[in-house]
Coordinates of C-alpha atoms (C1' of nucleotides) in Angstrom, one line a residue:
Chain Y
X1 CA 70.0 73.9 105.6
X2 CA 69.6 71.5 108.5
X3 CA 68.5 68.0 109.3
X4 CA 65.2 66.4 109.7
X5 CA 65.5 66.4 113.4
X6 CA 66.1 70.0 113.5
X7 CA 63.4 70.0 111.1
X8 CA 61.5 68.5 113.7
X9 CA 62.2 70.9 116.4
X10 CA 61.4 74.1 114.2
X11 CA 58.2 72.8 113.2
X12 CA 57.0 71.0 115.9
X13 CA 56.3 68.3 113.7
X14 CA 57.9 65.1 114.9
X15 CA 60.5 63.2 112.6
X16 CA 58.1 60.1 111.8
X17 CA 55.0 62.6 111.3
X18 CA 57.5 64.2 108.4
X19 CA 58.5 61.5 106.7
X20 CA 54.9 60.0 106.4
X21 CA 53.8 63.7 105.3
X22 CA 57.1 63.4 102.5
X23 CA 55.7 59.6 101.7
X24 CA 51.7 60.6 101.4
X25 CA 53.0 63.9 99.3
X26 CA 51.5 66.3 101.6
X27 CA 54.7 68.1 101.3
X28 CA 57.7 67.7 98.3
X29 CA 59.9 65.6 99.1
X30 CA 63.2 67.4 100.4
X31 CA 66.3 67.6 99.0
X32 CA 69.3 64.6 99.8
X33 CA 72.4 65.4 101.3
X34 CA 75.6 62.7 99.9
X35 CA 75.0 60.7 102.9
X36 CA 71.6 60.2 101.7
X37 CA 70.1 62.4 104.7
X38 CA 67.1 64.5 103.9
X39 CA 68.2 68.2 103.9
X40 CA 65.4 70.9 104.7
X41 CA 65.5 74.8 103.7
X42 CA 63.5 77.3 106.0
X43 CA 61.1 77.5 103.3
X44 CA 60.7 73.6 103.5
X45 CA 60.2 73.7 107.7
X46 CA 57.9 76.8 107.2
X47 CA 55.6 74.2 105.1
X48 CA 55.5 71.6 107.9
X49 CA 55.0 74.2 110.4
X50 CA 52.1 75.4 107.7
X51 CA 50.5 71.9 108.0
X52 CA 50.9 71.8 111.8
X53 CA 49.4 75.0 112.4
X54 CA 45.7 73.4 110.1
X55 CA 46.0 70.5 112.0
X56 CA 45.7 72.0 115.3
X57 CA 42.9 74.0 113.8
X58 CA 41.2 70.6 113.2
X59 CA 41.8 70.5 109.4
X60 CA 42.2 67.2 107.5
X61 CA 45.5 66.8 106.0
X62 CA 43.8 67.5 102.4
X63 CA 42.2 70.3 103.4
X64 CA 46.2 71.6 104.9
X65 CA 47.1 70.6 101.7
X66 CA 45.1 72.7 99.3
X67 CA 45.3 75.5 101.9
X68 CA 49.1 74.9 101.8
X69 CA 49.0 75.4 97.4
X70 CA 46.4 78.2 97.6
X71 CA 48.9 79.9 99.9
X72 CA 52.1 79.1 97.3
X73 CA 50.0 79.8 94.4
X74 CA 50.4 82.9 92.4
X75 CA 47.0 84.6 93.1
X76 CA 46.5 84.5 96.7
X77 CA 42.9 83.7 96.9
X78 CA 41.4 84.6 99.6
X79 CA 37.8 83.9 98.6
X80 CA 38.4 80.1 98.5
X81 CA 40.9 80.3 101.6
X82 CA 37.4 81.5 103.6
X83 CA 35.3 78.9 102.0
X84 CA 37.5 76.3 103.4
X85 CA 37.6 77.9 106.5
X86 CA 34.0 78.5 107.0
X87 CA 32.9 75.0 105.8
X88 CA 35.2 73.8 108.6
X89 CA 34.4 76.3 111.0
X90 CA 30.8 74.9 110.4
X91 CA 32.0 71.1 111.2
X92 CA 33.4 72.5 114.3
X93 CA 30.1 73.8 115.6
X94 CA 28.6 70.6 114.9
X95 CA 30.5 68.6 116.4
X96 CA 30.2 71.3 119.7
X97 CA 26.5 70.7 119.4
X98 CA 26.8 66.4 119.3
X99 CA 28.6 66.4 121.8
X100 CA 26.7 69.2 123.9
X101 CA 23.8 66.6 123.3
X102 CA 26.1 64.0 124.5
X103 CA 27.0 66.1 127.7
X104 CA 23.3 66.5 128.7
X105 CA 22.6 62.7 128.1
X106 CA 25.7 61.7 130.1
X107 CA 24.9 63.5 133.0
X108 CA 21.3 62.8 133.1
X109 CA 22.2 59.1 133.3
X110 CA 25.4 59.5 135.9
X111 CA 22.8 61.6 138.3
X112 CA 20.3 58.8 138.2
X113 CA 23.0 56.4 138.6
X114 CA 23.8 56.2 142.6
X115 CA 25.6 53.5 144.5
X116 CA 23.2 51.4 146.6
X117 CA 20.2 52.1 144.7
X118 CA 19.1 48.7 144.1
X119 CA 18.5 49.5 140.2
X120 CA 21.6 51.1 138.3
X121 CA 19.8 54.1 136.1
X122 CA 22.0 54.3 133.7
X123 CA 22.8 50.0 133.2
X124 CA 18.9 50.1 132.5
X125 CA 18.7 52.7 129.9
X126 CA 21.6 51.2 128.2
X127 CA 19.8 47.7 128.1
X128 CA 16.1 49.1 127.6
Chain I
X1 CA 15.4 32.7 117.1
X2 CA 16.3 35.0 114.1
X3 CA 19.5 35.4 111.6
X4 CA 21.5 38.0 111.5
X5 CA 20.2 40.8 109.1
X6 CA 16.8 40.8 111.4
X7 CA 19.4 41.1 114.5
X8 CA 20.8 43.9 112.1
X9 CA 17.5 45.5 112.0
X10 CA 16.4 44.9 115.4
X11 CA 19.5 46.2 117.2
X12 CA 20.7 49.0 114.8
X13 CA 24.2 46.9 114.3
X14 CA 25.1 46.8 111.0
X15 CA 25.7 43.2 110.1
X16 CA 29.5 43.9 108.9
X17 CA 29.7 45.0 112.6
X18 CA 28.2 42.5 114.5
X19 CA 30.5 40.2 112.7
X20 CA 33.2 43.0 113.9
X21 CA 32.2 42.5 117.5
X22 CA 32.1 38.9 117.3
X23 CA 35.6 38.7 116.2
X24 CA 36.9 41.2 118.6
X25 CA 35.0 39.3 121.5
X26 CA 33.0 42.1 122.2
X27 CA 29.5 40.4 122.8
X28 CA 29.9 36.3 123.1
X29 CA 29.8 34.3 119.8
X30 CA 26.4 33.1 119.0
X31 CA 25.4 29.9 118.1
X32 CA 25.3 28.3 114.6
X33 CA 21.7 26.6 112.7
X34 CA 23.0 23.2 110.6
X35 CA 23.5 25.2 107.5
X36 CA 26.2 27.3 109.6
X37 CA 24.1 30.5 109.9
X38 CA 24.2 32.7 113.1
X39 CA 21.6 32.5 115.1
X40 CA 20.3 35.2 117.7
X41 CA 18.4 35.4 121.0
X42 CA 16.5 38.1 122.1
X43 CA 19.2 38.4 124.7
X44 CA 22.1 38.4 122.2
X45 CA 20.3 41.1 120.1
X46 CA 19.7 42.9 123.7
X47 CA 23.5 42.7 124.0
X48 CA 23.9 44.5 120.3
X49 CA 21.7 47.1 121.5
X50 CA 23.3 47.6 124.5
X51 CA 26.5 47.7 122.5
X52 CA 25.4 50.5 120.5
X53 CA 23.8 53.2 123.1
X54 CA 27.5 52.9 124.5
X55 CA 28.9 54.2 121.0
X56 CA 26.0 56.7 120.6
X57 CA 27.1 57.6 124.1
X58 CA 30.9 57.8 122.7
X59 CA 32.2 55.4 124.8
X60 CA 34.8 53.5 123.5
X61 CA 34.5 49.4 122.7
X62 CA 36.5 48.7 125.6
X63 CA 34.6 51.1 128.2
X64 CA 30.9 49.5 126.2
X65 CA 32.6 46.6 126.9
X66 CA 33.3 47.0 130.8
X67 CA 29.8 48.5 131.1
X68 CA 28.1 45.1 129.5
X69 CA 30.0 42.7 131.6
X70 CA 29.0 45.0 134.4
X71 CA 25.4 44.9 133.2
X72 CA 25.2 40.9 133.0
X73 CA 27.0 40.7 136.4
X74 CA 25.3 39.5 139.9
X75 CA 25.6 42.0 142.0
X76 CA 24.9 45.3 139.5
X77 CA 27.4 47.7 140.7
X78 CA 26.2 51.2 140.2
X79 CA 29.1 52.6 141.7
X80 CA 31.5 51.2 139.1
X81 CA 29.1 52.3 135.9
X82 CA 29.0 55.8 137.8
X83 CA 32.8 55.9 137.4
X84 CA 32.7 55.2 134.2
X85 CA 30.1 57.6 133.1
X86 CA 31.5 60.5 134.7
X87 CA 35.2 60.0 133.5
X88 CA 33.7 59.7 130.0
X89 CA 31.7 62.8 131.0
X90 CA 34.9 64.8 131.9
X91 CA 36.5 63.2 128.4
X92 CA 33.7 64.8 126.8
X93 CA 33.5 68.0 128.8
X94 CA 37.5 68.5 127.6
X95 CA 36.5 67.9 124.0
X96 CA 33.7 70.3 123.8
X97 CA 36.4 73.0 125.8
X98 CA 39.2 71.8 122.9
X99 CA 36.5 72.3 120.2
X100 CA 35.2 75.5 121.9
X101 CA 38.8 77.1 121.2
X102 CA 39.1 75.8 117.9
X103 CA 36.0 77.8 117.1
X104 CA 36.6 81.0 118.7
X105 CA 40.1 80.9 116.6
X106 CA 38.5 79.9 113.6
X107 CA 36.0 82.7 113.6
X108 CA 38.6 85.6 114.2
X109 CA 40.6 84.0 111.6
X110 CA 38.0 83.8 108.9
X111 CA 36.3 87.0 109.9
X112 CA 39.6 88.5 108.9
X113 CA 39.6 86.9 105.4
X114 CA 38.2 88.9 102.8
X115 CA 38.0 88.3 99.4
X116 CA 39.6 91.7 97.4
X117 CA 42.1 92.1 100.2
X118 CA 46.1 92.4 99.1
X119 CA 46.4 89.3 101.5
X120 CA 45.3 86.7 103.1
X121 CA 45.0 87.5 107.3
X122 CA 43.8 83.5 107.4
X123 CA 46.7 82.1 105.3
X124 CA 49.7 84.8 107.0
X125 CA 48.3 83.6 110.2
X126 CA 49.2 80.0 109.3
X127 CA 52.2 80.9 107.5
X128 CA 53.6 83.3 110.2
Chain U
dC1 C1' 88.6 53.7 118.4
dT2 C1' 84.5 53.7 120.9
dT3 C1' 80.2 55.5 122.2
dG4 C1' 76.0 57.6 121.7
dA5 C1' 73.1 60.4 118.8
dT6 C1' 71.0 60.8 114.6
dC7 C1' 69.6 59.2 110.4
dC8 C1' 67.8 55.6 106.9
dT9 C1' 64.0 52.1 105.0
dG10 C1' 60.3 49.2 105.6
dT11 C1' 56.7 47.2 108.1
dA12 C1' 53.1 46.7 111.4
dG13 C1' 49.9 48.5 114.8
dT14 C1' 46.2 51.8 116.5
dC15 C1' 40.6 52.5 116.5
dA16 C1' 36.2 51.2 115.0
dC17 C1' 34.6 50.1 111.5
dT18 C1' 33.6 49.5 106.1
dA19 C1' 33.9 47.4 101.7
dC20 C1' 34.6 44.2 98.9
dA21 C1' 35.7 39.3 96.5
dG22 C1' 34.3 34.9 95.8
dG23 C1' 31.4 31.5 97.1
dA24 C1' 27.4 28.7 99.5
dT25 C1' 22.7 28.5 100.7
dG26 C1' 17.6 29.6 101.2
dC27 C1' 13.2 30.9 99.5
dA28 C1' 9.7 32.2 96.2
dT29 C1' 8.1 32.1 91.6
dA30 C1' 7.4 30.2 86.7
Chain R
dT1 C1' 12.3 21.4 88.4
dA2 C1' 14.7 25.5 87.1
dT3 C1' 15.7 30.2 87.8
dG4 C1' 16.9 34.1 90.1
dC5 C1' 17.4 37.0 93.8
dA6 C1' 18.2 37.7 98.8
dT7 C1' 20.8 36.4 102.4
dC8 C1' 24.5 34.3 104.4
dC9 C1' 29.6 32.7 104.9
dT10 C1' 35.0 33.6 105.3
dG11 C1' 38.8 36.2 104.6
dT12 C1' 41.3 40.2 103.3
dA13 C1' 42.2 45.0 102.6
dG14 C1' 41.2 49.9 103.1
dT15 C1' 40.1 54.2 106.0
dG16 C1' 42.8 58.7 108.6
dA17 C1' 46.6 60.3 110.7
dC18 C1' 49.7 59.0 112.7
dT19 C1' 53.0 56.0 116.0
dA20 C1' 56.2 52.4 117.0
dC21 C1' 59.4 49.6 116.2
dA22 C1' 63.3 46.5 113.8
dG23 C1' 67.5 46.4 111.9
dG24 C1' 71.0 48.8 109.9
dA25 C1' 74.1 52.9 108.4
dT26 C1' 76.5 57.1 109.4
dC27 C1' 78.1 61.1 112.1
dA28 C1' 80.4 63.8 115.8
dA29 C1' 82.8 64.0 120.1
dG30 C1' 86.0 62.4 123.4

DNA sequence: CTTGATCCTGTAGTCACTACAGGATGCATA
DNA sequence: TATGCATCCTGTAGTGACTACAGGATCAAG
């Protein structure tokens, strides 16, 4: 049973990010000590971690969320675990691809674009 | 001379945000017909387009910014807009590597999620 | 008893829009 | 002239996922 900075520290989820997860109900909210200071069980830090971890996969914080009940639930569906995964996994390669496009635009227009040219390249296809 | 749902049309600016960048000074105000109704210029609506090839670039308002003040100044300097560019370039270049990550992790962790299974490779992984 | 760390609530700011509400005006048709 | 719809106006609030305070309470160590 510790505080929320050690909370914090265990999860690598910083203080503010945990309250605001308590506030929006990504997580329950955690029991209060007499002082009025949240109190956090390993089980309750292993959920924050739990978000973290779908975060830095890219997940939205609903999307942490419903993995974080299909992983409490009873059933431990793995089926819908994958779809959620793969429909992200999909948003992940799009967004590789826009921005591959980007990449290929970007330099195209930096090549062109040399000091003491008298026309700036990339200025003009910006204005075109 | 036109209102602003043609400069809309004409510039692919959503009149919600050309009122945006008005208010945020990002392109100058324009002026006002008798009945109060913005009026655009060619020029003005160039400015709107200008505005946007930045953002389908991914620069952000303040770079598109930089870039148009650059654009409209006397002595075009390329070597400024190059700078520009290619540190956006690099920005992107990271974001694609970021993303690249996120995929090959996502992959291995939903290539390891069957449905049937006793558990969940995906969900331990983000419980661990 | 003091000092510094930690905690609390509540609010506002970030970025780049987007979505109204509620009202005024313009233009074409009956 | 009346109607009705399109277009315009201002102003405010919402989005996602935090982040950054302000202003105050409490705790633990010396």
């Amino acid at each position: 049973m510790i505080a929320i900075g050690e909370a914090a520290r265990q999860s690598g989820v910083s203080i503010e990010t945990i309250r605001y997860y308590e506030r929006e109900r990504v997580v329950p909210a955690p029991r209060r000590a007499a002082n009025g200071r949240r109190v956090y069980s390993d089980k309750e830090v292993g959920r924050l971690r739990f978000i973290r971890r779908c975060r830095d996969l890219g997940f939205s914080i609903s999307e942490a969320k419903g993995l974080l009940s299909l992983s409490e639930g009873e059933n431990s569906n793995c089926a819908k675990v994958k779809e959620i995964g793969t429909a992200h996994l999909n948003a992940v390669r799009c967004k590789i691809a826009e921005l591959t496009a980007l990449e290929a635009a970007l330099e195209e227009l930096t090549a062109n674009c040399r000091s003491g040219s008298v026309s700036c390249q990339m200025l003009e296809a910006l204005a075109r």
